[in-house]
XYZ file of C-alpha atoms in Angstrom:
615
model
C 4.947 -7.029 3.833
C 6.267 -10.547 4.516
C 9.601 -11.658 3.150
C 9.215 -13.385 -0.253
C 10.122 -17.028 -0.691
C 13.232 -17.900 -2.693
C 11.170 -18.672 -5.813
C 9.973 -15.077 -6.191
C 11.987 -12.503 -8.104
C 11.880 -8.944 -6.808
C 13.359 -5.497 -7.109
C 14.866 -3.808 -4.045
C 13.853 -0.151 -3.877
C 15.205 2.527 -1.560
C 12.394 4.233 0.399
C 14.078 7.649 0.521
C 14.806 8.018 -3.188
C 12.442 5.572 -4.882
C 15.432 4.326 -6.885
C 16.230 0.674 -7.483
C 19.217 -1.351 -6.294
C 21.462 -2.481 -9.157
C 24.838 -2.138 -10.803
C 26.272 1.053 -12.228
C 25.174 2.192 -15.673
C 28.681 1.179 -16.751
C 29.394 -1.881 -14.561
C 32.840 -2.044 -13.011
C 35.033 -4.980 -12.105
C 34.576 -4.419 -8.379
C 30.867 -5.339 -8.590
C 29.854 -2.138 -6.807
C 26.127 -1.665 -6.225
C 24.204 1.601 -6.503
C 20.652 2.904 -6.563
C 19.627 4.477 -9.832
C 16.754 5.089 -12.200
C 15.910 2.582 -14.891
C 14.045 4.532 -17.585
C 11.656 2.853 -19.994
C 13.399 1.536 -23.050
C 16.656 1.029 -21.193
C 18.028 -2.008 -19.359
C 15.697 -3.704 -16.912
C 16.377 -3.326 -13.184
C 18.206 -6.136 -11.442
C 15.963 -8.734 -9.846
C 16.889 -10.561 -6.661
C 15.858 -13.658 -4.740
C 15.992 -14.201 -0.981
C 17.205 -17.666 -0.016
C 17.000 -18.652 3.690
C 20.309 -19.833 5.077
C 18.463 -22.156 7.420
C 14.905 -22.436 8.704
C 14.135 -20.033 11.518
C 13.605 -21.833 14.814
C 10.213 -21.736 16.523
C 9.724 -18.622 18.594
C 12.418 -16.618 16.844
C 11.700 -13.177 15.491
C 11.717 -12.567 11.766
C 14.976 -10.590 11.943
C 16.795 -13.675 13.350
C 16.457 -15.467 10.014
C 19.498 -15.050 7.778
C 19.167 -14.796 3.995
C 21.442 -14.860 0.995
C 20.324 -12.127 -1.443
C 21.029 -13.495 -4.915
C 20.910 -11.841 -8.336
C 18.216 -13.776 -10.225
C 20.094 -13.509 -13.549
C 23.818 -13.975 -12.913
C 23.656 -15.822 -9.576
C 25.975 -13.387 -7.791
C 25.069 -12.433 -4.217
C 25.082 -9.344 -2.039
C 28.478 -9.227 -0.345
C 30.193 -7.146 2.334
C 33.896 -7.040 1.451
C 34.732 -5.128 4.650
C 36.399 -2.429 2.568
C 37.460 0.849 4.114
C 34.707 2.776 2.358
C 32.124 0.197 3.580
C 30.910 -0.269 0.001
C 28.603 -3.197 -0.798
C 29.044 -5.278 -3.952
C 27.616 -8.295 -5.776
C 30.102 -11.173 -5.815
C 30.473 -14.889 -6.416
C 28.614 -16.927 -3.796
C 30.592 -18.821 -1.178
C 28.693 -21.349 0.948
C 28.590 -20.414 4.628
C 30.327 -17.062 4.191
C 28.933 -14.769 6.887
C 29.633 -11.586 4.927
C 27.104 -12.794 2.347
C 24.330 -13.358 4.881
C 21.748 -10.733 5.806
C 18.905 -10.146 8.216
C 15.706 -8.618 6.842
C 14.244 -6.601 9.727
C 10.751 -5.035 9.483
C 10.531 -1.311 10.213
C 8.223 -0.981 13.171
C 4.971 0.750 12.273
C 5.856 0.957 8.545
C 4.187 -1.857 6.627
C 6.310 -3.154 3.763
C 9.581 -1.433 4.750
C 12.716 -3.227 5.950
C 16.255 -2.706 7.169
C 18.781 -5.014 5.476
C 21.302 -5.840 8.187
C 24.617 -7.651 7.882
C 24.994 -10.666 10.165
C 28.640 -9.940 10.963
C 28.470 -6.528 12.644
C 24.823 -5.381 12.562
C 25.496 -2.554 10.095
C 22.677 -1.856 7.644
C 22.434 -0.958 3.969
C 22.448 2.811 3.435
C 23.227 5.357 0.721
C 26.581 7.060 0.395
C 26.557 10.850 0.125
C 24.793 11.657 -3.155
C 26.939 12.957 -5.975
C 26.713 13.587 -9.714
C 26.828 9.836 -10.446
C 24.684 6.964 -9.219
C 24.521 6.797 -5.415
C 26.607 3.915 -4.098
C 25.373 1.448 -1.451
C 27.335 1.358 1.792
C 27.040 -0.123 5.264
C 26.408 2.210 8.179
C 25.430 2.039 11.804
C 21.710 1.584 12.316
C 19.779 4.865 12.598
C 16.063 4.577 13.255
C 15.410 8.044 11.827
C 17.336 7.550 8.562
C 14.841 6.932 5.760
C 17.716 6.095 3.425
C 18.244 2.892 5.430
C 14.754 1.648 4.639
C 14.054 -0.638 1.708
C 10.996 -1.994 -0.062
C 10.700 -5.307 -1.911
C 8.750 -5.050 -5.176
C 7.894 -8.463 -6.667
C 8.373 -8.889 -10.402
C 5.442 -9.011 -12.786
C 3.624 -12.372 -12.661
C 4.507 -14.928 -15.319
C 1.094 -16.179 -16.409
C 0.316 -18.889 -18.955
C -2.155 -18.050 -21.725
C -2.428 -17.602 -25.484
C -3.189 -14.376 -27.374
C -6.326 -14.298 -29.481
C -6.034 -13.737 -33.236
C -8.572 -11.542 -34.988
C -9.190 -10.332 -38.530
C -7.977 -6.742 -38.818
C -8.742 -4.460 -41.788
C -5.766 -3.237 -43.823
C -6.277 -0.424 -46.363
C -4.016 -0.242 -49.421
C -2.898 2.634 -51.642
C -5.241 1.516 -54.461
C -8.330 1.704 -52.183
C -8.490 -2.030 -51.788
C -8.868 -3.606 -48.354
C -7.515 -6.893 -47.064
C -8.121 -8.717 -43.778
C -4.936 -10.180 -42.285
C -4.825 -11.928 -38.915
C -3.551 -9.752 -36.076
C -3.034 -10.175 -32.364
C -5.866 -9.048 -30.110
C -5.639 -7.735 -26.553
C -7.821 -10.663 -25.503
C -6.406 -13.922 -24.135
C -7.466 -17.546 -24.257
C -6.337 -20.688 -22.417
C -3.055 -22.079 -23.659
C -3.289 -25.453 -25.432
C -2.801 -28.223 -22.912
C -3.362 -25.971 -19.903
C -3.719 -27.986 -16.716
C -6.259 -27.834 -15.167
C -8.699 -26.957 -17.949
C -12.367 -26.181 -18.301
C -14.857 -26.280 -21.151
C -16.119 -23.185 -22.883
C -18.681 -21.124 -20.998
C -22.183 -22.283 -22.018
C -25.622 -20.896 -21.236
C -27.473 -23.897 -19.776
C -30.566 -22.304 -18.219
C -32.322 -19.064 -19.297
C -33.484 -18.383 -15.734
C -32.035 -16.975 -12.500
C -30.392 -14.143 -14.483
C -30.311 -10.393 -13.896
C -32.063 -9.609 -17.213
C -35.840 -9.185 -17.012
C -36.398 -12.077 -19.427
C -34.381 -14.321 -17.085
C -36.194 -13.336 -13.899
C -34.741 -9.921 -13.076
C -32.758 -11.257 -10.124
C -30.730 -8.786 -8.123
C -27.618 -9.390 -6.081
C -25.924 -7.618 -3.197
C -22.625 -9.350 -3.830
C -21.060 -12.707 -4.460
C -22.869 -14.462 -1.579
C -19.725 -16.211 -0.422
C -18.231 -16.685 2.985
C -15.284 -14.319 3.532
C -13.691 -17.032 5.664
C -14.310 -19.885 3.247
C -16.071 -21.833 6.004
C -19.369 -23.734 5.849
C -22.361 -22.094 7.441
C -22.407 -18.826 5.512
C -25.651 -16.979 4.946
C -27.584 -15.672 1.936
C -30.087 -12.817 1.969
C -33.179 -11.946 -0.009
C -32.909 -12.299 -3.823
C -29.694 -14.293 -3.457
C -28.742 -17.130 -5.788
C -26.349 -19.842 -4.776
C -25.568 -23.547 -5.142
C -26.384 -26.267 -2.614
C -26.969 -30.002 -2.561
C -30.712 -29.936 -1.847
C -31.220 -33.708 -2.001
C -28.063 -35.270 -0.551
C -27.214 -36.781 -3.965
C -23.725 -35.285 -4.053
C -24.565 -32.765 -6.786
C -25.029 -29.020 -6.348
C -28.396 -27.583 -7.385
C -29.401 -23.980 -8.042
C -31.186 -22.247 -5.182
C -32.800 -18.816 -5.281
C -34.522 -16.855 -2.520
C -37.688 -15.098 -3.671
C -39.604 -12.895 -1.209
C -42.969 -14.146 -2.482
C -42.148 -17.829 -3.098
C -39.483 -18.594 -0.511
C -36.635 -20.848 -1.589
C -36.888 -22.220 -5.145
C -34.573 -24.655 -6.881
C -33.611 -25.998 -10.260
C -32.134 -29.446 -9.783
C -28.914 -30.612 -11.405
C -29.372 -33.295 -14.054
C -25.872 -34.616 -13.482
C -24.595 -33.670 -16.944
C -23.783 -30.008 -16.341
C -27.337 -28.784 -16.987
C -30.324 -28.066 -14.759
C -34.072 -28.694 -14.866
C -36.023 -26.064 -16.752
C -38.790 -25.830 -14.165
C -38.405 -24.095 -10.828
C -39.511 -26.108 -7.809
C -40.464 -24.575 -4.478
C -38.211 -25.982 -1.782
C -39.425 -24.014 1.187
C -42.410 -21.736 1.631
C -41.623 -18.255 2.974
C -42.022 -18.049 6.755
C -45.163 -16.309 8.048
C -43.152 -13.419 9.445
C -40.685 -13.109 6.576
C -38.360 -10.157 6.847
C -35.839 -8.706 4.368
C -33.169 -9.087 7.029
C -33.613 -12.875 7.293
C -30.538 -14.920 6.400
C -30.719 -18.401 4.879
C -28.489 -21.389 4.265
C -28.995 -25.019 3.222
C -26.687 -27.463 4.964
C -26.716 -30.862 6.663
C -26.841 -29.878 10.326
C -27.191 -33.368 11.857
C -24.745 -35.440 9.810
C -27.434 -37.785 8.454
C -26.692 -36.947 4.817
C -29.836 -34.881 4.314
C -29.701 -31.087 4.039
C -31.768 -28.758 6.202
C -32.973 -25.213 5.628
C -31.663 -22.916 8.356
C -32.942 -19.360 8.737
C -31.784 -16.593 11.060
C -35.105 -14.830 11.464
C -36.524 -12.025 13.557
C -37.510 -14.475 16.290
C -34.294 -16.496 16.246
C -32.920 -19.671 14.689
C -35.361 -21.689 12.574
C -34.529 -25.152 11.167
C -36.656 -27.055 8.624
C -35.922 -30.734 8.009
C -36.361 -32.339 4.618
C -39.481 -34.417 3.874
C -39.513 -37.646 1.903
C -40.640 -35.776 -1.232
C -37.538 -33.588 -1.150
C -39.257 -30.452 0.137
C -38.825 -28.827 3.506
C -41.429 -28.358 6.186
C -42.724 -24.775 6.490
C -41.061 -22.794 9.247
C -44.006 -22.157 11.543
C -44.451 -21.841 15.282
C -41.638 -21.164 17.684
C -38.016 -21.078 16.516
C -35.718 -23.885 17.653
C -33.603 -21.269 19.437
C -34.697 -17.798 20.493
C -31.283 -16.346 19.852
C -28.930 -15.278 17.037
C -31.800 -13.485 15.249
C -32.062 -9.851 14.191
C -35.099 -9.073 16.358
C -34.537 -7.604 19.801
C -36.195 -10.630 21.401
C -33.575 -12.823 19.700
C -30.573 -10.715 20.652
C -30.534 -7.999 18.006
C -27.857 -9.612 15.847
C -26.917 -7.409 12.870
C -25.295 -8.622 9.651
C -22.858 -5.708 9.436
C -21.679 -6.173 13.041
C -22.127 -9.738 14.237
C -20.772 -12.706 12.222
C -22.486 -16.046 12.863
C -21.280 -19.518 11.912
C -22.842 -22.974 11.588
C -20.007 -25.402 12.212
C -19.067 -28.488 14.189
C -17.164 -27.055 17.133
C -16.761 -30.299 19.129
C -16.077 -32.922 16.448
C -19.299 -34.909 17.020
C -20.515 -34.523 13.420
C -23.321 -32.080 14.271
C -23.305 -28.400 13.464
C -23.454 -25.901 16.295
C -24.085 -22.177 16.029
C -21.439 -19.672 17.084
C -21.712 -15.905 16.947
C -19.635 -12.864 17.818
C -21.896 -10.188 19.354
C -21.047 -6.848 20.933
C -19.855 -8.381 24.208
C -18.068 -11.452 22.900
C -18.594 -15.031 21.661
C -21.845 -16.937 22.145
C -22.293 -20.660 21.454
C -25.248 -23.053 21.226
C -24.355 -26.736 20.900
C -26.574 -29.242 19.085
C -27.307 -32.521 20.908
C -27.946 -36.027 19.578
C -31.662 -35.301 19.215
C -30.968 -32.348 16.944
C -31.917 -29.806 19.594
C -29.936 -26.616 20.123
C -29.092 -25.821 23.733
C -30.304 -22.484 25.122
C -27.545 -19.917 25.324
C -26.096 -19.080 28.723
C -26.512 -15.791 30.577
C -22.948 -14.756 29.748
C -20.849 -15.100 26.602
C -18.433 -18.027 26.557
C -15.613 -15.593 25.815
C -15.493 -11.851 26.313
C -13.384 -11.239 23.231
C -13.749 -11.046 19.444
C -16.793 -8.786 19.961
C -17.854 -5.477 18.421
C -17.634 -3.335 21.581
C -14.326 -1.902 22.764
C -14.446 -4.001 25.948
C -14.560 -7.145 23.784
C -11.789 -5.992 21.453
C -13.528 -3.615 19.057
C -13.758 -6.147 16.228
C -15.350 -4.747 13.056
C -17.057 -7.072 10.557
C -15.722 -5.254 7.494
C -12.119 -5.088 8.718
C -11.471 -7.979 11.093
C -12.257 -11.478 9.769
C -12.903 -14.172 12.341
C -12.672 -17.925 11.805
C -13.405 -21.207 13.523
C -10.714 -23.780 12.760
C -8.898 -26.660 14.434
C -5.407 -25.223 14.865
C -4.122 -27.985 17.178
C -5.431 -31.211 15.609
C -7.546 -32.226 18.621
C -10.826 -32.215 16.658
C -12.162 -29.093 18.376
C -12.440 -25.742 16.704
C -10.551 -22.745 17.993
C -11.290 -19.076 17.327
C -8.882 -17.202 15.077
C -9.172 -13.523 14.251
C -7.213 -10.917 12.302
C -7.333 -7.573 14.146
C -5.475 -4.332 13.450
C -2.198 -5.594 14.885
C -2.314 -9.142 13.538
C -3.592 -12.617 14.388
C -5.176 -13.636 17.703
C -6.096 -17.205 18.708
C -8.333 -18.610 21.448
C -7.932 -22.363 21.969
C -10.821 -24.623 22.971
C -10.157 -27.282 25.616
C -11.817 -30.665 26.205
C -14.525 -29.062 28.346
C -15.563 -26.725 25.548
C -14.050 -23.695 27.275
C -12.260 -21.090 25.210
C -9.011 -19.700 26.620
C -8.118 -16.028 26.672
C -6.891 -14.983 23.225
C -3.170 -14.965 22.523
C -1.417 -12.690 20.053
C 0.441 -15.081 17.740
C 1.401 -13.240 14.529
C 2.051 -9.646 13.444
C 0.584 -9.999 9.942
C -2.797 -10.108 8.158
C -4.033 -7.028 10.046
C -4.940 -3.508 8.987
C -1.654 -2.227 10.444
C 0.152 -4.374 7.876
C -1.926 -3.068 4.964
C -4.808 -5.569 4.965
C -7.458 -2.874 4.764
C -10.800 -4.691 4.535
C -12.264 -8.189 4.464
C -13.508 -7.731 0.890
C -10.325 -6.204 -0.541
C -8.031 -8.761 1.063
C -9.758 -12.143 1.537
C -8.154 -14.435 4.086
C -8.714 -18.183 4.548
C -7.812 -20.867 7.086
C -7.168 -24.092 5.155
C -4.708 -26.955 4.904
C -2.357 -26.145 2.041
C -0.314 -29.334 2.543
C -1.005 -32.859 3.717
C 0.498 -32.401 7.182
C -2.909 -31.847 8.844
C -2.237 -28.350 10.184
C -4.358 -25.419 9.030
C -2.534 -22.489 7.472
C -3.485 -18.868 6.888
C -3.710 -17.881 3.220
C -4.370 -14.278 2.279
C -4.621 -12.132 -0.843
C -2.623 -9.176 0.365
C -1.606 -5.729 -0.824
C 1.308 -7.220 -2.773
C 0.685 -10.913 -3.500
C -0.478 -14.194 -1.993
C 0.782 -14.660 1.559
C 0.889 -17.976 3.457
C 1.625 -18.537 7.126
C 2.046 -22.233 7.880
C 0.342 -23.607 10.967
C 2.562 -25.315 13.531
C -0.243 -27.506 14.895
C -0.153 -25.925 18.352
C -2.317 -22.859 17.786
C 0.534 -20.723 16.453
C 1.789 -19.995 12.959
C 5.134 -19.665 11.253
C 6.356 -16.360 9.902
C 4.343 -15.376 6.807
C 5.865 -15.690 3.341
C 5.003 -14.210 -0.016
C 4.487 -17.346 -2.100
C 3.054 -16.015 -5.375
C 3.445 -12.668 -7.137
C -0.169 -12.578 -8.336
C -3.809 -12.125 -7.245
C -2.900 -9.129 -5.065
C -3.755 -5.451 -5.176
C -0.357 -4.718 -6.742
C -1.288 -6.907 -9.727
C -4.601 -5.101 -10.230
C -6.945 -7.502 -8.410
C -9.659 -5.545 -6.589
C -12.831 -6.539 -4.759
C -14.910 -4.257 -6.980
C -14.017 -6.196 -10.129
C -12.679 -9.633 -9.210
C -13.466 -12.714 -7.127
C -10.829 -14.939 -5.537
C -11.358 -18.374 -3.995
C -9.478 -21.379 -2.682
C -10.792 -24.674 -4.081
C -9.412 -28.098 -4.993
C -9.670 -27.926 -8.787
C -7.523 -30.969 -9.604
C -8.767 -33.439 -6.989
C -5.393 -33.959 -5.317
C -6.729 -32.892 -1.912
C -4.947 -29.535 -1.857
C -6.680 -26.178 -2.384
C -5.757 -24.258 -5.507
C -6.118 -20.515 -6.068
C -8.953 -19.559 -8.410
C -9.412 -15.972 -9.540
C -12.101 -14.453 -11.737
C -10.012 -11.743 -13.382
C -10.267 -9.393 -16.340
C -9.602 -11.986 -19.053
C -11.445 -14.924 -17.483
C -10.738 -17.557 -14.852
C -7.152 -18.009 -13.665
C -5.950 -20.978 -11.604
C -2.703 -21.302 -9.678
C -2.126 -24.949 -8.854
C -1.032 -25.959 -5.344
C 2.231 -27.907 -5.457
C 1.387 -29.637 -2.176
C 4.197 -28.027 -0.182
C 2.592 -24.660 0.537
C 3.823 -23.208 -2.767
C 1.737 -22.322 -5.808
C 2.548 -22.426 -9.507
C 2.215 -19.393 -11.745
C -1.371 -18.754 -12.797
C -2.856 -20.252 -15.963
C -5.896 -18.973 -17.821
C -8.268 -21.960 -17.745
C -11.503 -20.431 -19.069
C -12.082 -17.443 -21.318
C -15.318 -16.394 -19.666
C -16.769 -15.193 -16.358
C -14.304 -12.251 -16.485
C -14.610 -8.494 -16.161
C -13.578 -7.524 -19.702
C -16.127 -7.318 -22.506
C -14.508 -10.170 -24.428
C -14.696 -12.329 -21.272
C -18.410 -11.718 -20.700
C -18.441 -8.391 -18.806
C -19.265 -10.048 -15.471
C -19.791 -7.740 -12.502
C -19.338 -8.559 -8.822
C -22.453 -6.670 -7.739
C -24.737 -8.382 -10.301
C -23.305 -11.741 -11.297
C -22.519 -14.288 -8.543
C -20.038 -16.991 -9.521
C -19.268 -20.248 -7.757
C -17.089 -23.333 -7.828
C -19.165 -26.441 -7.148
C -19.532 -30.053 -8.269
C -22.746 -30.098 -10.331
C -22.190 -33.556 -11.881
C -21.189 -35.688 -8.901
C -17.818 -36.653 -10.389
C -15.887 -35.147 -7.488
C -14.531 -32.183 -9.484
C -15.628 -28.578 -9.062
C -17.150 -26.852 -12.073
C -17.642 -23.126 -12.690
C -21.205 -21.827 -12.395
C -22.161 -18.204 -12.913
C -25.420 -16.282 -12.827
C -25.169 -13.848 -15.732
C -27.687 -11.531 -17.330
C -29.455 -14.073 -19.601
C -29.307 -16.921 -17.068
C -27.042 -19.642 -15.706
C -23.685 -20.338 -17.379
C -21.517 -23.411 -16.786
C -17.931 -24.385 -17.625
C -17.274 -28.069 -16.943
C -14.078 -29.195 -15.265
C -12.167 -31.283 -17.814
C -9.182 -32.165 -15.653
C -8.599 -35.862 -14.996
C -6.029 -37.483 -12.753
C -4.652 -40.874 -13.730
C -2.996 -43.110 -11.183
C -0.768 -46.120 -11.749
C -0.214 -48.934 -9.330
């Protein structure tokens, strides 16, 4: 687990005893610290904050960074008085005092456990010999086998912003009369003046729903890219949103085996046309394993239908009437398809991306097969180049010789990590993050191991349970890694040279520890406020929660912005495996709205946030 930022409050728990660091039950004048139990109904455990003494220099290990460990309530800090009994206390802070500075050193091979080491002599926090009273904290020589020297940071409960819902509750009286006073409900609603805010959830189209009366649509999931990148793929019976006309508004698209791709166009006011329109006829050799997307591949402002079919890559350009030419004849590229003649690419093994790898404004296709990375570049005529006889990089592939990358455990990304306009390959394997840089000739270098975080060894079990994204969280131009981890939201800032800074816990929410799971909840990064920075959006139990990006890589505490689209019954009883939900601009005003495909049809919550600027 990464070290939390100074804004986060946390408890410090001893791994050997499970007891929490704090003062004695009857605090003494010497400020002595102990580990003890804090039973329910008694005083709350002490909470601490880790404040960096100075920024760690590039290339330094995490245990070279010094921290002041400060009590979040009284401001006192962890102090080594150099007493004969080596006891540790909390004491008034003194700027620059070395005895109040500590290294936080990860325990090798034990995700989330740390040694807390003094900067003066390298001694570490340990437990004194247990006795009848609370066990006192002392400093001892480092012992790799001593579990009592290992500590876990437990972030405090998130401080969310919402309002309780009032309901009429029956009250029976002694004379058999009944009254109905207002009482608090377990449900929540957005707080008045919440920023950003959304309208109430409204049913705008009684089609494209999972109920039989609304079309009986099925869904295999949320149909979203795990990496947050363009060029993701939708399968049979999928519903999603795409700009099918180039008008700057997202329309509804559904994939029907018998009709092909059908659409209901956005009217620009948050509603959609009542009549379905066929966008693209099903291909002659349609197959349930075909994958579709609608995206502008050439940069001319008009979307194309792209299909990964049995025979390979098929592309249909848009006609003047807004429909797409049927996909007949030979594919544009006899590769990247699921048929053996097209390479035998499988969805559960081989991720494929449509993205501009060279910065020329045209989308290329990149895929990670068994033996490594394959690339087909698109030229000025819109033609895709035949793939070479060998992969461009023998890494990031499914087979052991190419790294043993698994689609459900090891997310892979294409992102410009150096600012040169060319996309590099970034992947999160068992041991952490690997990067392969692309040079001016389009050659990918051998991968480098750049960060020991975001991998299964650090508790990031699967792609679905712990989504990870490569985005710019600030305006400095460098892409950062943002992940929803076992504990909270973790950010590793990009340095702009293909490497990343040490990861930090930046928000005590949206993680597994706060009850967010892939089976019940969706989590995205999207610019909700229009300030150019991605915000965190989570579809939780009570509805939609947003944590606003401050612009410096930090995020505010989450606010409930819409009482709908959530897992609980009073929030609509939305389910991940049946009800896809998206953030997209359906009005053309430049702000993302919430669109969900529920049982009765399509629901919308309009984005009401407005930014005002003064000159």
